[in-house]
Amino acid sequence: VLIDLSELQRDALGEIFNIGVGRAAVSLSQIVDDEIKLSAPVVEILARPQVIEMLRANTTGRLSSVRQDFHGALDASGLLIFPEINAIEIVRRMVGSDLTPEVFCEYESEAMSEVGNIILNACVSSLANMMNISLDSDFPVHNTGDYHSIIPDSPEMPVILLIHIDLIISKQNLNGNILFLISVKSLQSLLDYLDQYLVSQGLV
Amino acid sequence: MSAAIESISSDIALESLKALQVGVLILNSDYKIVYCNDWITQRCAETIGNLVNKHFFETFSNLIDSRLDTIIRQALQEGMSGIISASFNKSLLPLYAISMTDEKRRKQIKQMVQVKAIQKEKGERYALIQISDMTNALEKELQLREQADTISRLVNIDHLTHIANRRKFDETLQEEFKRAQRAGNSLVVGVIDIDHFKLYNDHYGHLQGDRCLEEVARCLQNSLKREHDLVARYGGEEFGLIMPASTYEGAIKFSEELRNRIMALRIRHENSPTDAVLTISLGLAYIQPQAADTQEILLSSADFALYQAKHLGRNKAMIYSLKNNELSECI
């Protein structure tokens, strides 16, 4: 059974994640000395099969993902997913390399972990700050594969918070997604925190 | 898990940390270095001296406002873990390879840094900083990458003239033809032939003939203006030209420019019946490919235009439009 977000909740979450990715964009831009823009236009709550179906409709081919787990007031697994060609493009543009082989090598994989680390930490940190809760994180892990192998099928965390993101580097738009896998209990807590936040902002 | 750890005395745990083959630094919540293992001490610039009890950012003041600063703060203030990869961040801590005793020649280690918050119950938060030496791994990978890159370039390059070879031409033509079909764009393909090259070789010798080919190739290559245009050595004294999304008029103008530029090289060709200097003939074909069209039709149309250019006296460019099946001289 999935919980529908009210329009207000959806807007608030969207705003929180937009602040997060905005900060991540500043950090990423500092690394490359070039402007990187990031926006998170859509937030949805879905189940794994729906997410896979939806994402597969937009991209085929291999994917690159960075996974990072978060604990504290909420327990969640964060995933940053890009089509592999986009991920390679991001890293190559950031490293300033024009080398050709179309696969990730070790140091690019490590670089992608850093990109994921920056984006996921910024999102979670924004969420924690706004809701005045404490969340800590584990180290990021980079993986490649298809949606089935990349998105863990975890009975404890059946709910997915799906955030579409657009990353613009050197005028090129490379889209990807952020997924937070959470338990039903954590989702309920998240919505409670969200409602408290809306009340504190005088929006409810 | 916790039972296993408890069975080691804290002395043994500390000795292990000391002997670890990665660098370990621990900061307290005031950014003071409270622990540093041997790996770090052995590699740290001597001028810095003993690190323990020093403030991290006072000691490494160049790292203030760096990425490392950000992730250390995130760890101490929020409990976030962060990594810094060796490929984006050129230099981090002043750590040097152990074998380098000569101060001037010593090289800074390329580092991957991982920072994690360590907290027992609700006590003080510490930042555990782990540093791995990525220098060799990074260099080896870069070498392999460069080799792979060189090989893939060599496969596509003509060994005499150093411009693209026929293999690259065929590959590009196939790609561009499909792209034009998909996008509904136009495509121009050209074949270029040096006039009376056999007579040139017979008169000046093969060595001079090779030099002439090099010069012509360089001139054609340097004349390209648009990013996706390609000129390749097709074989012998023949060159191929691919101009994606070129207009009919643009192709005419460009082919005349190529013809004039080759003449302007003023390569003497005494035995040429066409002119006193070396000249070229060009055959172009213009298409807006439909689903039923093939690249073979395009290429044979360009060959036909070249044949006509030669037939009409050489030092000429002819263009065949597959749009209205018309052959015209490029003027």
Tab-separated table of C-alpha atoms in Angstrom, chain A:
chain	number	residue	atom	x	y	z
A	1	VAL	CA	0.000	0.000	0.000
A	2	LEU	CA	1.524	3.268	-1.029
A	3	ILE	CA	1.142	6.581	0.617
A	4	ASP	CA	0.236	9.458	-1.595
A	5	LEU	CA	1.956	12.756	-1.003
A	6	SER	CA	-0.245	15.808	-0.639
A	7	GLU	CA	0.607	18.652	-2.974
A	8	LEU	CA	2.039	20.630	-0.070
A	9	GLN	CA	4.224	17.716	1.048
A	10	ARG	CA	5.418	17.143	-2.484
A	11	ASP	CA	6.321	20.805	-2.898
A	12	ALA	CA	8.133	20.904	0.427
A	13	LEU	CA	10.155	17.773	-0.367
A	14	GLY	CA	10.917	19.147	-3.819
A	15	GLU	CA	12.143	22.384	-2.282
A	16	ILE	CA	14.301	20.573	0.291
A	17	PHE	CA	15.949	18.404	-2.350
A	18	ASN	CA	16.414	21.361	-4.665
A	19	ILE	CA	18.319	23.168	-1.924
A	20	GLY	CA	20.380	20.009	-1.428
A	21	VAL	CA	21.267	19.527	-5.085
A	22	GLY	CA	21.910	23.253	-5.387
A	23	ARG	CA	24.594	22.971	-2.710
A	24	ALA	CA	25.960	19.858	-4.377
A	25	ALA	CA	26.214	21.811	-7.644
A	26	VAL	CA	28.348	24.448	-5.934
A	27	SER	CA	30.717	21.760	-4.583
A	28	LEU	CA	30.906	20.026	-7.966
A	29	SER	CA	31.542	23.326	-9.755
A	30	GLN	CA	34.431	24.069	-7.379
A	31	ILE	CA	36.059	20.772	-8.284
A	32	VAL	CA	35.904	21.379	-12.027
A	33	ASP	CA	36.293	25.136	-12.247
A	34	ASP	CA	33.283	25.111	-14.542
A	35	GLU	CA	29.655	25.751	-13.783
A	36	ILE	CA	27.655	22.652	-13.043
A	37	LYS	CA	23.929	23.115	-12.602
A	38	LEU	CA	21.711	20.634	-10.820
A	39	SER	CA	17.977	20.672	-10.414
A	40	ALA	CA	15.512	18.217	-8.951
A	41	PRO	CA	12.228	18.976	-10.655
A	42	VAL	CA	10.064	15.991	-9.598
A	43	VAL	CA	9.645	13.978	-6.403
A	44	GLU	CA	7.482	10.874	-6.228
A	45	ILE	CA	6.820	8.013	-3.824
A	46	LEU	CA	6.589	4.655	-5.561
A	47	ALA	CA	7.154	0.917	-5.140
A	48	ARG	CA	10.185	-0.814	-6.647
A	49	PRO	CA	8.406	-2.420	-9.653
A	50	GLN	CA	6.846	0.931	-10.578
A	51	VAL	CA	10.185	2.674	-10.279
A	52	ILE	CA	11.935	0.104	-12.456
A	53	GLU	CA	9.174	0.273	-15.052
A	54	MET	CA	9.258	4.047	-15.095
A	55	LEU	CA	13.029	4.341	-15.313
A	56	ARG	CA	13.328	1.661	-17.982
A	57	ALA	CA	10.879	3.547	-20.145
A	58	ASN	CA	13.388	6.414	-20.248
A	59	THR	CA	16.713	4.631	-20.478
A	60	THR	CA	18.009	1.403	-21.807
A	61	GLY	CA	21.542	0.149	-21.494
A	62	ARG	CA	23.899	-0.126	-18.588
A	63	LEU	CA	23.622	2.058	-15.533
A	64	SER	CA	26.059	3.503	-13.101
A	65	SER	CA	25.001	3.893	-9.486
A	66	VAL	CA	26.421	5.197	-6.255
A	67	ARG	CA	24.829	3.814	-3.113
A	68	GLN	CA	25.119	5.288	0.329
A	69	ASP	CA	23.221	4.227	3.449
A	70	PHE	CA	21.876	6.672	6.011
A	71	HIS	CA	20.923	6.075	9.625
A	72	GLY	CA	19.450	8.006	12.507
A	73	ALA	CA	16.008	9.543	12.763
A	74	LEU	CA	15.299	7.749	9.452
A	75	ASP	CA	16.949	4.696	7.919
A	76	ALA	CA	17.391	4.900	4.184
A	77	SER	CA	19.502	3.674	1.313
A	78	GLY	CA	20.345	6.464	-1.094
A	79	LEU	CA	21.091	5.695	-4.741
A	80	LEU	CA	22.296	8.064	-7.401
A	81	ILE	CA	21.664	6.489	-10.791
A	82	PHE	CA	22.820	7.665	-14.194
A	83	PRO	CA	22.862	5.840	-17.516
A	84	GLU	CA	26.478	4.663	-17.737
A	85	ILE	CA	27.185	6.810	-20.789
A	86	ASN	CA	26.049	9.908	-18.874
A	87	ALA	CA	28.137	8.954	-15.840
A	88	ILE	CA	31.221	8.472	-17.995
A	89	GLU	CA	30.546	11.818	-19.652
A	90	ILE	CA	30.223	13.553	-16.259
A	91	VAL	CA	33.464	12.107	-14.918
A	92	ARG	CA	35.409	12.682	-18.150
A	93	ARG	CA	34.265	16.291	-18.296
A	94	MET	CA	35.140	16.759	-14.659
A	95	VAL	CA	38.572	15.152	-14.978
A	96	GLY	CA	39.111	16.871	-18.305
A	97	SER	CA	40.027	13.654	-20.089
A	98	ASP	CA	39.028	12.749	-23.630
A	99	LEU	CA	40.128	9.161	-23.473
A	100	THR	CA	37.984	6.860	-25.517
A	101	PRO	CA	37.254	3.422	-23.989
A	102	GLU	CA	33.577	3.265	-23.186
A	103	VAL	CA	33.906	1.612	-19.798
A	104	PHE	CA	34.667	2.897	-16.341
A	105	CYS	CA	38.180	2.322	-15.147
A	106	GLU	CA	39.052	2.118	-11.486
A	107	TYR	CA	39.864	5.748	-10.879
A	108	GLU	CA	36.774	6.923	-12.739
A	109	SER	CA	34.704	4.625	-10.598
A	110	GLU	CA	36.247	6.246	-7.528
A	111	ALA	CA	35.565	9.695	-8.982
A	112	MET	CA	31.923	8.730	-9.562
A	113	SER	CA	31.715	7.649	-5.917
A	114	GLU	CA	32.796	11.141	-4.969
A	115	VAL	CA	30.164	12.720	-7.232
A	116	GLY	CA	27.504	10.475	-5.662
A	117	ASN	CA	28.813	11.221	-2.188
A	118	ILE	CA	28.548	14.966	-2.776
A	119	ILE	CA	25.018	14.814	-4.177
A	120	LEU	CA	23.556	12.278	-1.739
A	121	ASN	CA	25.142	13.868	1.357
A	122	ALA	CA	23.880	17.289	0.268
A	123	CYS	CA	20.312	15.996	-0.166
A	124	VAL	CA	20.245	14.188	3.151
A	125	SER	CA	21.950	17.042	4.935
A	126	SER	CA	19.362	19.466	3.560
A	127	LEU	CA	16.578	17.164	4.711
A	128	ALA	CA	18.108	16.790	8.193
A	129	ASN	CA	18.648	20.541	8.567
A	130	MET	CA	15.150	21.524	7.500
A	131	MET	CA	13.472	18.949	9.677
A	132	ASN	CA	15.889	19.468	12.517
A	133	ILE	CA	16.750	15.801	12.770
A	134	SER	CA	20.049	13.965	12.888
A	135	LEU	CA	21.136	11.574	10.123
A	136	ASP	CA	24.541	10.083	9.546
A	137	SER	CA	25.927	8.278	6.532
A	138	ASP	CA	28.152	5.361	5.511
A	139	PHE	CA	30.710	5.445	2.709
A	140	PRO	CA	29.500	5.501	-0.897
A	141	VAL	CA	29.853	2.438	-3.118
A	142	HIS	CA	29.924	2.597	-6.917
A	143	ASN	CA	28.312	-0.127	-9.042
A	144	THR	CA	27.296	-0.758	-12.621
A	145	GLY	CA	24.505	-2.973	-13.903
A	146	ASP	CA	20.819	-2.845	-14.834
A	147	TYR	CA	17.915	-1.531	-12.749
A	148	HIS	CA	17.194	-4.956	-11.278
A	149	SER	CA	20.728	-5.473	-10.026
A	150	ILE	CA	21.249	-1.884	-8.898
A	151	ILE	CA	18.046	-1.219	-6.968
A	152	PRO	CA	18.072	-3.551	-3.956
A	153	ASP	CA	14.941	-5.666	-3.580
A	154	SER	CA	14.581	-5.266	0.139
A	155	PRO	CA	11.411	-6.383	1.928
A	156	GLU	CA	12.285	-4.062	4.840
A	157	MET	CA	12.496	-1.052	2.564
A	158	PRO	CA	9.677	-1.421	0.046
A	159	VAL	CA	9.093	2.283	-0.518
A	160	ILE	CA	11.119	4.418	-2.879
A	161	LEU	CA	11.338	8.168	-2.875
A	162	LEU	CA	12.176	8.926	-6.488
A	163	ILE	CA	13.741	12.235	-7.459
A	164	HIS	CA	14.491	13.073	-11.076
A	165	ILE	CA	17.556	15.240	-11.493
A	166	ASP	CA	19.050	17.171	-14.372
A	167	LEU	CA	22.770	17.783	-14.287
A	168	ILE	CA	23.995	20.411	-16.720
A	169	ILE	CA	27.712	20.557	-17.443
A	170	SER	CA	29.187	22.572	-20.338
A	171	LYS	CA	25.664	23.193	-21.681
A	172	GLN	CA	25.004	19.467	-21.879
A	173	ASN	CA	22.051	18.067	-19.981
A	174	LEU	CA	22.780	14.680	-18.413
A	175	ASN	CA	19.764	13.396	-16.569
A	176	GLY	CA	19.674	10.848	-13.825
A	177	ASN	CA	17.757	9.910	-10.711
A	178	ILE	CA	18.120	9.857	-6.982
A	179	LEU	CA	16.326	7.093	-5.135
A	180	PHE	CA	15.879	6.760	-1.403
A	181	LEU	CA	14.763	3.316	-0.330
A	182	ILE	CA	12.997	3.532	2.992
A	183	SER	CA	10.919	1.391	5.301
A	184	VAL	CA	7.207	2.040	5.765
A	185	LYS	CA	8.005	3.103	9.323
A	186	SER	CA	10.665	5.579	8.195
A	187	LEU	CA	8.341	6.904	5.504
A	188	GLN	CA	5.711	7.555	8.154
A	189	SER	CA	8.329	9.356	10.297
A	190	LEU	CA	9.451	11.356	7.273
A	191	LEU	CA	5.897	12.501	6.592
A	192	ASP	CA	5.447	13.377	10.265
A	193	TYR	CA	8.648	15.449	10.236
A	194	LEU	CA	7.500	17.003	7.003
A	195	ASP	CA	4.154	17.990	8.501
A	196	GLN	CA	5.900	19.461	11.550
A	197	TYR	CA	8.119	21.413	9.193
A	198	LEU	CA	5.095	22.713	7.277
A	199	VAL	CA	3.438	23.732	10.541
A	200	SER	CA	6.615	25.485	11.701
A	201	GLN	CA	6.687	27.366	8.419
A	202	GLY	CA	3.085	28.423	8.962
A	203	LEU	CA	2.027	26.559	5.836
A	204	VAL	CA	-0.561	24.315	7.448
